[in-house]
Coordinates of C-alpha atoms and ligand atoms in Angstrom, one line a residue:
X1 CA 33.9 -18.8 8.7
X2 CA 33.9 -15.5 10.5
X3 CA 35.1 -15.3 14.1
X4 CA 33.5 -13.9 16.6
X5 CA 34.3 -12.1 19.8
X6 CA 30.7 -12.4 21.9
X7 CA 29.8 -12.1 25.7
X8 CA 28.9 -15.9 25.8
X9 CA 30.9 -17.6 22.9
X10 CA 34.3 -15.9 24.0
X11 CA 36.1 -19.5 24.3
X12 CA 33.9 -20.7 20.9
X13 CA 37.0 -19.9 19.1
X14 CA 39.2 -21.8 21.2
X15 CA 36.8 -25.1 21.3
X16 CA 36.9 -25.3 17.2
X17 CA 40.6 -25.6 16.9
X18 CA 39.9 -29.1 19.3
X19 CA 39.9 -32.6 17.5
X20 CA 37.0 -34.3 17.0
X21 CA 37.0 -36.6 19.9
X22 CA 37.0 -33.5 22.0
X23 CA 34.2 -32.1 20.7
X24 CA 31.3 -33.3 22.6
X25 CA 32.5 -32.2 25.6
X26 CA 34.2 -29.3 24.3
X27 CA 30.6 -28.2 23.2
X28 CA 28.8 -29.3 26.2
X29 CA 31.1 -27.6 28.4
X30 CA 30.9 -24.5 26.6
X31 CA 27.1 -24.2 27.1
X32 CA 27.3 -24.7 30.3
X33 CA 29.7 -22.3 30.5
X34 CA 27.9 -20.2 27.9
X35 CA 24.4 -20.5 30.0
X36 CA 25.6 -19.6 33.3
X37 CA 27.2 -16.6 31.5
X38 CA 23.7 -16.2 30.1
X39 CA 21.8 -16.2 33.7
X40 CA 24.9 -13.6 35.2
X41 CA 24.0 -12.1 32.3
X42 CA 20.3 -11.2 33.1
X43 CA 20.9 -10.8 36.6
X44 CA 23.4 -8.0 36.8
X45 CA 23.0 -6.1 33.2
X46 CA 19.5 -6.2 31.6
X47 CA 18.6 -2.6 31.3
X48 CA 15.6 -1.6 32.9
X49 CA 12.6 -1.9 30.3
X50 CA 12.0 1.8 30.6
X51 CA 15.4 2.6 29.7
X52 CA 15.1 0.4 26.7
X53 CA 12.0 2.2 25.4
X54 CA 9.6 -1.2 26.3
X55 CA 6.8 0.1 28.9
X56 CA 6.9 -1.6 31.8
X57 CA 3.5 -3.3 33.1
X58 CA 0.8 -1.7 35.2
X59 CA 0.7 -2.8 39.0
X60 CA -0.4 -5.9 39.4
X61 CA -4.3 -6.1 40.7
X62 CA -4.3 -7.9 43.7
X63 CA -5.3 -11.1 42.9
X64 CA -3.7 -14.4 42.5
X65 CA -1.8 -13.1 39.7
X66 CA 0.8 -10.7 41.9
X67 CA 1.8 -13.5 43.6
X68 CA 3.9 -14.2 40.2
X69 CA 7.0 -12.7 39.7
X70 CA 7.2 -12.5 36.4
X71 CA 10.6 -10.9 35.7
X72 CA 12.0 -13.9 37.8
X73 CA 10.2 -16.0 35.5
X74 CA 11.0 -13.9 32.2
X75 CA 15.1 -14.6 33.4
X76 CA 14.1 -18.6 33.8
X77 CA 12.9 -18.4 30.5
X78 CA 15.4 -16.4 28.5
X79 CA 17.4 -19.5 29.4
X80 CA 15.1 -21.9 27.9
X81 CA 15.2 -19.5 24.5
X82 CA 18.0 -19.7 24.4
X83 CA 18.5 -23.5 25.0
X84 CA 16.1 -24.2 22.0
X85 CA 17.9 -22.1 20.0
X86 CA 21.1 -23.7 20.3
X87 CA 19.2 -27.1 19.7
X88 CA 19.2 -27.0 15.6
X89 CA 15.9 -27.9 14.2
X90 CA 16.0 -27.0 10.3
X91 CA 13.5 -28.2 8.1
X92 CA 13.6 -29.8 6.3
X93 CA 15.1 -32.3 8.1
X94 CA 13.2 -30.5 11.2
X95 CA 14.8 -33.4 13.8
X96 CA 12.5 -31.9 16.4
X97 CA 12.6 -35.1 18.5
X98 CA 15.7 -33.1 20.9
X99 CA 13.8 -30.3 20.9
X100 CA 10.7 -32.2 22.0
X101 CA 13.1 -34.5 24.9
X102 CA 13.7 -30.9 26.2
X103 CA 11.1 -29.4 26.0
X104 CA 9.2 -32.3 27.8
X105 CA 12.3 -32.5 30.7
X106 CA 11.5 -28.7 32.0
X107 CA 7.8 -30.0 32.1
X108 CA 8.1 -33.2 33.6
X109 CA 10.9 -31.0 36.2
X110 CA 7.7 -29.0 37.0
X111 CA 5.6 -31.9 37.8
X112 CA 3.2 -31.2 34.4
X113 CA 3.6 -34.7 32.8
X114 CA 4.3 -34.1 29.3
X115 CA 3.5 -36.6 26.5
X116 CA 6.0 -36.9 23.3
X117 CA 4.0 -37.7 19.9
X118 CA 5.7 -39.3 17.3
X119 CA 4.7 -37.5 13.8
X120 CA 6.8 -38.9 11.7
X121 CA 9.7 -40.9 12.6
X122 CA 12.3 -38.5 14.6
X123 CA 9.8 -35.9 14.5
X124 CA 7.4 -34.8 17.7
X125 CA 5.5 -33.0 19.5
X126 CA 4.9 -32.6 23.0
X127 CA 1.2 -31.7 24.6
X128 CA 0.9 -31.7 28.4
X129 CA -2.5 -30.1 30.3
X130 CA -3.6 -28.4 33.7
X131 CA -6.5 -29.6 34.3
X132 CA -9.2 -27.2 36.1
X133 CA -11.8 -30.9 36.9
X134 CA -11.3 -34.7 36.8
X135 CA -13.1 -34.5 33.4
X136 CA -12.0 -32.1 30.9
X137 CA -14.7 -29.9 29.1
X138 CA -13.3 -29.3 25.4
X139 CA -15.3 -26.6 24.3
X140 CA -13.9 -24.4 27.3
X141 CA -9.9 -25.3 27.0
X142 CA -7.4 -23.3 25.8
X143 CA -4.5 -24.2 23.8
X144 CA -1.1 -22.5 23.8
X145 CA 0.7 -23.3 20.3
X146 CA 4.2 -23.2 19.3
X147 CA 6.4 -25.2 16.9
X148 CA 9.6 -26.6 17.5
X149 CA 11.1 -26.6 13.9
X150 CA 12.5 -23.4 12.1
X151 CA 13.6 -22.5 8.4
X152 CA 18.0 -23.1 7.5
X153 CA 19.8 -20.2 7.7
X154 CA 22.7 -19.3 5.5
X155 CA 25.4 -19.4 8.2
X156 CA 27.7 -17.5 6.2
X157 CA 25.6 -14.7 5.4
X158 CA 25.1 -14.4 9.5
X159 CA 27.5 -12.3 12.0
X160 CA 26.9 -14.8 14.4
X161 CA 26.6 -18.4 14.7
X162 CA 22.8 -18.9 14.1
X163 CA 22.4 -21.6 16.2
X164 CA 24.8 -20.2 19.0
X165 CA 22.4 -18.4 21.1
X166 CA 24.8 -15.3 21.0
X167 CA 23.8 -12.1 22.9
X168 CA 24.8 -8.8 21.5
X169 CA 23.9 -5.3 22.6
X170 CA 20.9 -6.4 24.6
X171 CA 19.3 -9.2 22.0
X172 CA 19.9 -13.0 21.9
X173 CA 21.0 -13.8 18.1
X174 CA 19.7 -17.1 16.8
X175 CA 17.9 -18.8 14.2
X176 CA 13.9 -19.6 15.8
X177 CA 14.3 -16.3 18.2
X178 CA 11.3 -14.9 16.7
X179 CA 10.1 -17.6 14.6
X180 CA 9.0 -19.3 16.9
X181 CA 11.0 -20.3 20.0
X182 CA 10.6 -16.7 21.7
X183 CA 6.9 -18.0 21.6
X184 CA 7.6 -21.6 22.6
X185 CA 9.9 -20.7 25.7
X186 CA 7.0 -18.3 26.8
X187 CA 4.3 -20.4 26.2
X188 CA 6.3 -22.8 28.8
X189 CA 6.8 -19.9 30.8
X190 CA 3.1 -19.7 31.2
X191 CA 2.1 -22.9 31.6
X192 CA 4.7 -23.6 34.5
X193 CA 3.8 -20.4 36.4
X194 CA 0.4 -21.7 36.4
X195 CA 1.4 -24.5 37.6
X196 CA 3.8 -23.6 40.3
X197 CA 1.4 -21.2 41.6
X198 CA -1.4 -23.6 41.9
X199 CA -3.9 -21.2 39.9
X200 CA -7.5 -22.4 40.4
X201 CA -8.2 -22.6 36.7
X202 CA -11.8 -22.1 35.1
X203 CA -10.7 -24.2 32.2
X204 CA -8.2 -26.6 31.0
X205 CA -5.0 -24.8 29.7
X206 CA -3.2 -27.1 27.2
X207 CA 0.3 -26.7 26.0
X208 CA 1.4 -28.0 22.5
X209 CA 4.9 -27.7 20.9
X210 CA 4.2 -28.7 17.0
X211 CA 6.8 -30.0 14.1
X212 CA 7.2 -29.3 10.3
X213 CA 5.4 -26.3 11.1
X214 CA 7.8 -24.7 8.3
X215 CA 7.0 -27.3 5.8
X216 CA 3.4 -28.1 6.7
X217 CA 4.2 -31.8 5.6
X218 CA 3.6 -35.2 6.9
X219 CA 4.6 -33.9 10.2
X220 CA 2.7 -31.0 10.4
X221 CA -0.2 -30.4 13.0
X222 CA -2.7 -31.8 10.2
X223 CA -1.8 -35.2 10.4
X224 CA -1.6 -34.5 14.6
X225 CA -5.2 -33.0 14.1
X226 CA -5.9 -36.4 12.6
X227 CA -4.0 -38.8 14.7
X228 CA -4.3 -37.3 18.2
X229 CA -7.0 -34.8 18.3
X230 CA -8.2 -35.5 21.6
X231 CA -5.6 -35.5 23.1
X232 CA -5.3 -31.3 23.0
X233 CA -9.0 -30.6 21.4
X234 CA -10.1 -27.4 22.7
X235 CA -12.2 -24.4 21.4
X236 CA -9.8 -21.6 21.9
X237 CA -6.2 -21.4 21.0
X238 CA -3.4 -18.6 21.1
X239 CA -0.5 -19.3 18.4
X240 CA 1.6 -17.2 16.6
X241 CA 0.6 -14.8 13.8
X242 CA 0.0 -11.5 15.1
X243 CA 2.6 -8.7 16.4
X244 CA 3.1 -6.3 19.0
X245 CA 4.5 -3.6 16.6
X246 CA 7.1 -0.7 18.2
X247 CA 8.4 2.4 16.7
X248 CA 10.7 4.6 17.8
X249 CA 11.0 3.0 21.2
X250 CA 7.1 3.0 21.4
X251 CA 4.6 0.4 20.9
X252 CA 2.0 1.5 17.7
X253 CA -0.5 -1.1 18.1
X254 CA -1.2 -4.2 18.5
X255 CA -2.6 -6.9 15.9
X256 CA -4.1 -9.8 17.1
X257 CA -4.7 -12.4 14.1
X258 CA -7.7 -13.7 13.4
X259 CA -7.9 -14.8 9.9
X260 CA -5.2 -15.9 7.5
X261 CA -4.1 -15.8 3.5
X262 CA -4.3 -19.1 1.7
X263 CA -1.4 -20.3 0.2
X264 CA -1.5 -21.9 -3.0
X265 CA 1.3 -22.9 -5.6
X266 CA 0.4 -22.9 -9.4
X267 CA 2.5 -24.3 -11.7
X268 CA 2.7 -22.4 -15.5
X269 CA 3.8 -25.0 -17.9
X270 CA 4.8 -23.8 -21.2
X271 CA 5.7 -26.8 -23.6
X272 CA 7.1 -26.4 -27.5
X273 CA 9.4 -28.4 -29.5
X274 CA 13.0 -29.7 -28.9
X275 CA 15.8 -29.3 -30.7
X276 CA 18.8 -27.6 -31.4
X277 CA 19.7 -24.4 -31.1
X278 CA 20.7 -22.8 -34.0
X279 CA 17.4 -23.5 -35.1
X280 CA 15.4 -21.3 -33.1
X281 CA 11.9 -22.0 -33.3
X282 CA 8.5 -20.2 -32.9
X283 CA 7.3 -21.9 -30.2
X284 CA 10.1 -22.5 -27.8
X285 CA 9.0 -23.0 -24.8
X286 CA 11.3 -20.7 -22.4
X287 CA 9.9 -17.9 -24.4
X288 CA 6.2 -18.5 -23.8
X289 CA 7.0 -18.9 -20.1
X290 CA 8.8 -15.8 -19.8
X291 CA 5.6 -13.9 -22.1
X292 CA 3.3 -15.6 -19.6
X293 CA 5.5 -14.9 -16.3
X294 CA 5.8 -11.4 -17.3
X295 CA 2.0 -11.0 -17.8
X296 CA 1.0 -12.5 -14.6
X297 CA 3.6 -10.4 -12.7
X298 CA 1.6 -7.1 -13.9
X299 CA -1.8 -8.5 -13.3
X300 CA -3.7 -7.2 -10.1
X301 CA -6.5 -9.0 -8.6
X302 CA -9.7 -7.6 -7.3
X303 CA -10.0 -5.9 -4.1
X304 CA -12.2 -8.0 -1.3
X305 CA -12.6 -5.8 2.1
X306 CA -13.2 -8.8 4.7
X307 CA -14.2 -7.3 8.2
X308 CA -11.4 -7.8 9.9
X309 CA -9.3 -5.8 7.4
X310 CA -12.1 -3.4 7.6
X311 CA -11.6 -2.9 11.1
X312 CA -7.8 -3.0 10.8
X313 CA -7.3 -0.1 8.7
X314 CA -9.9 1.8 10.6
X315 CA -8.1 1.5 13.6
X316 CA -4.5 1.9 11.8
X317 CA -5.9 5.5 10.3
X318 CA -6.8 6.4 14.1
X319 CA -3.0 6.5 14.8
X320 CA -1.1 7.4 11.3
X321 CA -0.3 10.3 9.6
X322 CA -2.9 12.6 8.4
X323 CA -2.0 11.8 4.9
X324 CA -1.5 7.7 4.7
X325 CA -4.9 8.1 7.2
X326 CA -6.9 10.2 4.7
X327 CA -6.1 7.0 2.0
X328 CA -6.8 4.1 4.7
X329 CA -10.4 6.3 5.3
X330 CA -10.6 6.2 1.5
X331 CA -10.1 2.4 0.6
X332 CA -13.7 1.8 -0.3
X333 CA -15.1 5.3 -1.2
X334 CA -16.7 5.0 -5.2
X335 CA -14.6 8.5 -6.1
X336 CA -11.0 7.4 -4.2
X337 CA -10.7 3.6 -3.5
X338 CA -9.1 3.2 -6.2
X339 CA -6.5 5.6 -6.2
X340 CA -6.6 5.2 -2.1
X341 CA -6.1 1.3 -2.7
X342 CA -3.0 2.1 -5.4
X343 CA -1.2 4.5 -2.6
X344 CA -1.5 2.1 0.2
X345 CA -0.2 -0.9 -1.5
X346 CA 3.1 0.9 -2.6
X347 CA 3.4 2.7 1.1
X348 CA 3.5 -1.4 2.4
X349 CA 3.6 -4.3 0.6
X350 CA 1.8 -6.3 3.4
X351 CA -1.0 -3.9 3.1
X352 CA -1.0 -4.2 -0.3
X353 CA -1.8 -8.2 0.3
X354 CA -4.1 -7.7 2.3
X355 CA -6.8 -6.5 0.5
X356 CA -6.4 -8.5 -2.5
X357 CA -5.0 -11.9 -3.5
X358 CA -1.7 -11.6 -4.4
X359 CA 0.5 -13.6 -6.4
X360 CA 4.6 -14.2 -6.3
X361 CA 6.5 -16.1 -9.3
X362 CA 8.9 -17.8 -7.2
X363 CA 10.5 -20.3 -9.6
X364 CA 11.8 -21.0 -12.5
X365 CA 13.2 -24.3 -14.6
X366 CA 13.7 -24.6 -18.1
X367 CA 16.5 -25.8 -20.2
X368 CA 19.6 -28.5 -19.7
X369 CA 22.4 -27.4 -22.1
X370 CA 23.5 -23.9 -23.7
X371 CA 23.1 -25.3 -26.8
X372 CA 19.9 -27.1 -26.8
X373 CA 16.1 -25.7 -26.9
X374 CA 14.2 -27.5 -23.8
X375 CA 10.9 -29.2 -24.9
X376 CA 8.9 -27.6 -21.8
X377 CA 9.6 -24.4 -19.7
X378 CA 8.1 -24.2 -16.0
X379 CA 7.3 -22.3 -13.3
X380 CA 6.0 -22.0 -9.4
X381 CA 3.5 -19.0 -8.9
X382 CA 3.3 -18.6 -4.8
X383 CA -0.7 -17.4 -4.6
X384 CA -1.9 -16.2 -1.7
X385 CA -5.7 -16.1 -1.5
X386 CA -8.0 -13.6 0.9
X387 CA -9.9 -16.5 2.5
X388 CA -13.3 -17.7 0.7
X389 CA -11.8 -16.6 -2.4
X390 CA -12.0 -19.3 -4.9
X391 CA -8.3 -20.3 -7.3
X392 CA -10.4 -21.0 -10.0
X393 CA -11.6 -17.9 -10.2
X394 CA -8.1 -16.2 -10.2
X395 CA -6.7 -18.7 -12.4
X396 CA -9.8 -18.1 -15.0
X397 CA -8.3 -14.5 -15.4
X398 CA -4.6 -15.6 -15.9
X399 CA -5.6 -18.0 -18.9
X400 CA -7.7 -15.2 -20.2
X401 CA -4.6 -13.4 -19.7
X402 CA -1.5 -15.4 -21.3
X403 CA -4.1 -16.3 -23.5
X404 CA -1.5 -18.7 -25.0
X405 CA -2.5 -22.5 -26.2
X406 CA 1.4 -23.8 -25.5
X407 CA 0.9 -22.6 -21.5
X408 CA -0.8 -24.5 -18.6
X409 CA -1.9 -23.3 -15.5
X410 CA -1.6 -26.3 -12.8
X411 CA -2.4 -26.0 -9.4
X412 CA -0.2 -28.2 -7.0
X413 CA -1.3 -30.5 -4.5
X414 CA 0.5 -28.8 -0.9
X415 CA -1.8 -26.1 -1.4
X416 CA -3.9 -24.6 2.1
X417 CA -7.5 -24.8 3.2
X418 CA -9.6 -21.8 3.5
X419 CA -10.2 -21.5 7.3
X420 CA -13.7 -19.2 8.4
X421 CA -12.2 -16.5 10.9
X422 CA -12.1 -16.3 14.3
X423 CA -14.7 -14.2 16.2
X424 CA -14.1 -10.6 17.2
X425 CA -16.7 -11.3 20.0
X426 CA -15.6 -14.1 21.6
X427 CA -14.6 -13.8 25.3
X428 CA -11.1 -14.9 24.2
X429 CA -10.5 -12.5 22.5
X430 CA -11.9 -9.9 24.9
X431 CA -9.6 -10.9 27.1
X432 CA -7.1 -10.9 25.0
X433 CA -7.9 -7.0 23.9
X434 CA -8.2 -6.1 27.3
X435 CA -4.6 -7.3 28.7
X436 CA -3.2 -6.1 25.6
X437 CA -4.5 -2.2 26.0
X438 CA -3.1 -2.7 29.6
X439 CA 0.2 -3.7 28.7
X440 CA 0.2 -1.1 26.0
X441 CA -1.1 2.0 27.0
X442 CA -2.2 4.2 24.0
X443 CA -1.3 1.6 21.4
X444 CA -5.0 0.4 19.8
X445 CA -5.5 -3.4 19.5
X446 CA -6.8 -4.4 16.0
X447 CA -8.1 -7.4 14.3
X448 CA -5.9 -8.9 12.0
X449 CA -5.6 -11.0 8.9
X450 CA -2.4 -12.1 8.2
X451 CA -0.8 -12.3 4.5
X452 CA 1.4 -15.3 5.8
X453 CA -0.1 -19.1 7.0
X454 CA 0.2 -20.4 10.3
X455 CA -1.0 -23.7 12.3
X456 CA -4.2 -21.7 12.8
X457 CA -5.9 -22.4 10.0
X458 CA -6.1 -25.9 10.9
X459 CA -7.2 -25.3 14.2
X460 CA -9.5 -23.0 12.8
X461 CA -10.9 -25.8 10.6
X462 CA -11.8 -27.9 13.6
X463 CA -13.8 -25.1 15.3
X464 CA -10.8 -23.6 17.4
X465 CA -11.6 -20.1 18.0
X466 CA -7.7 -19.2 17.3
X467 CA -5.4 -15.8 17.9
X468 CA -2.3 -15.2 16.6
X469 CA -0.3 -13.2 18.5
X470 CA 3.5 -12.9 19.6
X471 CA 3.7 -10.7 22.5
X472 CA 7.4 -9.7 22.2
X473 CA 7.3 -5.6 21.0
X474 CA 9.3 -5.5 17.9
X475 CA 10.0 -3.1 15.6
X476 CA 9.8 -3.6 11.8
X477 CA 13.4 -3.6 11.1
X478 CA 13.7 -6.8 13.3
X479 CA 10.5 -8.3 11.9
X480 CA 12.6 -8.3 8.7
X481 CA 15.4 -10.1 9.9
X482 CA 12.5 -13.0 10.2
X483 CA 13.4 -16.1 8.1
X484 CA 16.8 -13.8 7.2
X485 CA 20.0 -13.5 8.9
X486 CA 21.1 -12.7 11.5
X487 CA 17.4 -12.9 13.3
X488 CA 17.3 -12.1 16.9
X489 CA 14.9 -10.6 19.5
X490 CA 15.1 -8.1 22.2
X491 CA 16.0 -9.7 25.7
X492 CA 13.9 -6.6 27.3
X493 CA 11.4 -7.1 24.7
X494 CA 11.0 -11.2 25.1
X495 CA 10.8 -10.9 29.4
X496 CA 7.8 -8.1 28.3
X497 CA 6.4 -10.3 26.3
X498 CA 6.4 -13.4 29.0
X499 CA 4.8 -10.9 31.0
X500 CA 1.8 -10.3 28.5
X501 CA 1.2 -13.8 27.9
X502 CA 1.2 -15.1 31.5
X503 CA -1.4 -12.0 31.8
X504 CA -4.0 -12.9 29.2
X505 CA -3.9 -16.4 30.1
X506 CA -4.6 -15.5 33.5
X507 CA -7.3 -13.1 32.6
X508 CA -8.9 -16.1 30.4
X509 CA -8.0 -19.1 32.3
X510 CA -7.7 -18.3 36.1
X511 CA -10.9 -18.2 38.0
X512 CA -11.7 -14.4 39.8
Ligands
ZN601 ZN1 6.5 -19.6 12.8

């Protein structure tokens, strides 16, 4: 393992040369050590945003909001990030029950009473509520949505310990800083300052930390949909999803997500004789998979405009470059979309899966011995559909395609549910739009439909008028670095984005 020299973790390398016995104190000691390093930290050496090319906010409106110091706040919570960072919840296992115990103690410190679901057995969530009257009006509540659990990481492939909360040159390193603690820690953030200013709400603001948000399992907020639905049932939701997107020390735009891809996994099966092989055979199996594989990979499906990505790409034009603009105006003219369609998906792959279904071979499994022809050949296709589009559909091309009697198209049971989108006109997501252009002066706010999944869709499903968006301005290199090593977030960037979100659920929730 590599060592590492770090502001926080400059005794880690001592505490791993101490016996075993030693180490739960070791390792207790050295976050405490590590935390109040962190707090120092904030205090005496955060840039100023400016400096660090994130705007700062307007002046607060005088109203109940400028009461709230948020950069206090941001500081409290940049300790709670990096807290739930340092408490490891891979899934799969996910083990989100710590996460969950903490996450409930800085509540229940607050005097919000939280409540600790069980999922699954060591798995939780936690849901606590302001209430705005004695009896609670569904319709008119809004939900803040995070979840607790995050995807391994390949500690050796990281500079830092992924799970050590590191900071380097002005971000805090760690395994869930984007995805999706930065979120959780500011949804907390919110609540609390709600809470500990006494905000006369005009609806009921619910918080809920989620598990096996990653898998999307037996855990997942399906079967907490199913089990405990009224116990956070409420028609508008923020979650994450959507991105506050920076460039060259600037923030772009802003895409707030409103729809999402469906993900669906298809399993080609090509199956032949056995046998041995110095005998090779017409029909073995790994070759029909590869001819299939290979002719999937070069198929492209339809293009579907839906009018969010409509909108999107109208609004991304306004603020591009004269040329990639002139192709985005193209998309669905009869002479260009075509070409226009071809140009944008190779300038961005996300684009590209945006306007079409896509579809990602993702695995492959043939074979048990060198020496020895496999009787079937399989593998995973990753689809992701536009929503409303139907798999059979797709998969009636690709059999027309392989157009091959030994190969099977399956599709696997853990696939998604189309969810209808959310409104564009909804006062949510007015408010939403309007704090967001505040925050960001210049940078448009557009609708967005996201190629990835998220807990949305779910909510969507039970009539949740639900917005993704992360509120931390990042750029795309860090976006990258999402679900890959070495992931970290701004700390300038995360106390902005604190800011934004206490803002728009003030705007939406606090009563003028
Ligand atoms: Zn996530």
């Amino acid at each position: 393992m590599k060592q590492i020299r770090c502001k926080t973790f400059a005794d880690s390398a001592a505490s791993r040369t101490t016996t075993g016995a030693e180490d739960g104190l070791v390792n207790r000691n050295r976050k405490k050590r590590a935390l109040a390093h962190l707090a120092g930290y904030f205090f005496a050496t955060a840039l100023p945003l400016a400096a660090q090319g994130i705007p700062q906010s307007s002046p607060p409106a005088p109203t109940a909001t400028s009461l709230w110091d948020t950069a206090a706040l941001a500081r409290e919570a940049n300790v709670w990030l990096a807290q739930l960072i340092q408490i490891n919840t891979t899934n799969p296992p996910g083990n989100e029950q710590a996460a969950a115990k903490y996450v409930a103690g800085i509540l229940e410190k607050e005097g919000i009473t939280p409540e600790i679901l069980e999922v699954a057995p060591g798995r939780n969530a936690v849901v606590a509520r302001l209430r705005n009257a004695a009896i609670s009006d569904p319709a008119r509540a809004l939900l803040l949505v995070a979840h607790l659990d995050v995807v391994g990481a390949e500690r050796a492939r990281w500079s830092v310990d992924p799970f050590g909360a590191v900071i380097k040159d002005g971000y805090i390193y760690g395994r869930g800083a984007l995805d999706d603690k930065s979120m959780l820690a500011a949804n907390l953030a919110t609540i609390i300052t709600l809470k500990r200013a006494n905000a006369r709400l005009n609806r009921d603001v619910i918080f809920l930390a989620t598990a096996d948000e990653e898998g999307g399992g037996d855990a997942s907020i399906k079967t907490l949909i199913a089990r405990n639905w009224d116990k956070f049932a409420a028609g508008y939701a923020l979650n994450e999803g959507g991105e506050v997107i920076m460039n060259a020390g600037k923030v772009r735009y802003v895409a707030v997500q409103a729809s999402e891809k469906v993900s669906v996994n298809v399993a080609v099966v090509a199956k032949g004789t056995a046998g041995h092989a110095s005998l090779p055979t017409k029909d073995n199996p790994v070759a029909h998979l590869s001819a299939a594989v290979s002719k999937i990979s070069s198929y492209s499906a339809p293009v579907h405009f839906t009018a969010i990505v409509r909108r999107y790409f109208e609004g991304l034009a306004a603020i591009s470059d004269d040329e990639i603009a002139k192709w985005m105006r193209s998309l669905e003219t009869s002479d260009r979309g075509e070409h226009a369609q071809r140009v944008i998906s190779e300038a961005n792959p996300e684009w590209g899966s945006m306007i079409r279904d896509s579809i990602a071979p993702t695995m492959l499994n043939a074979g048990v011995r060198p020496n020895v022809i496999p009787g079937e050949a399989r593998a995973i296709l990753n689809i992701r559909l536009l929503p409303g589009d139907p798999i059979d559909v797709l998969l009636g091309e690709l059999r027309k395609l392989v157009n091959d009697p030994q190969v099977r198209l399956d599709v696997q049971p853990d696939g998604g549910l189309a969810a209808p989108p959310s409104s564009l006109e909804s006062d949510f997501y007015a408010a939403i739009s309007k704090v967001a252009a505040e925050e960001f002066p210049g940078a448009p706010v557009l609708p967005y439909q996201s190629p990835w999944a998220t807990d949305s869709a779910q909510l969507r499903l039970h009539n949740v008028q639900a917005y993704g968006l992360w509120p931390f301005p990042i750029t795309g290199e860090d976006l990258k670095r999402l679900h890959g090593d070495d992931e970290r977030i701004s700390i300038a960037s995360f106390n902005k984005g604190v800011d934004v979100l206490v803002h728009i659920v003030s705007e939406f929730a606090v009563a003028k």
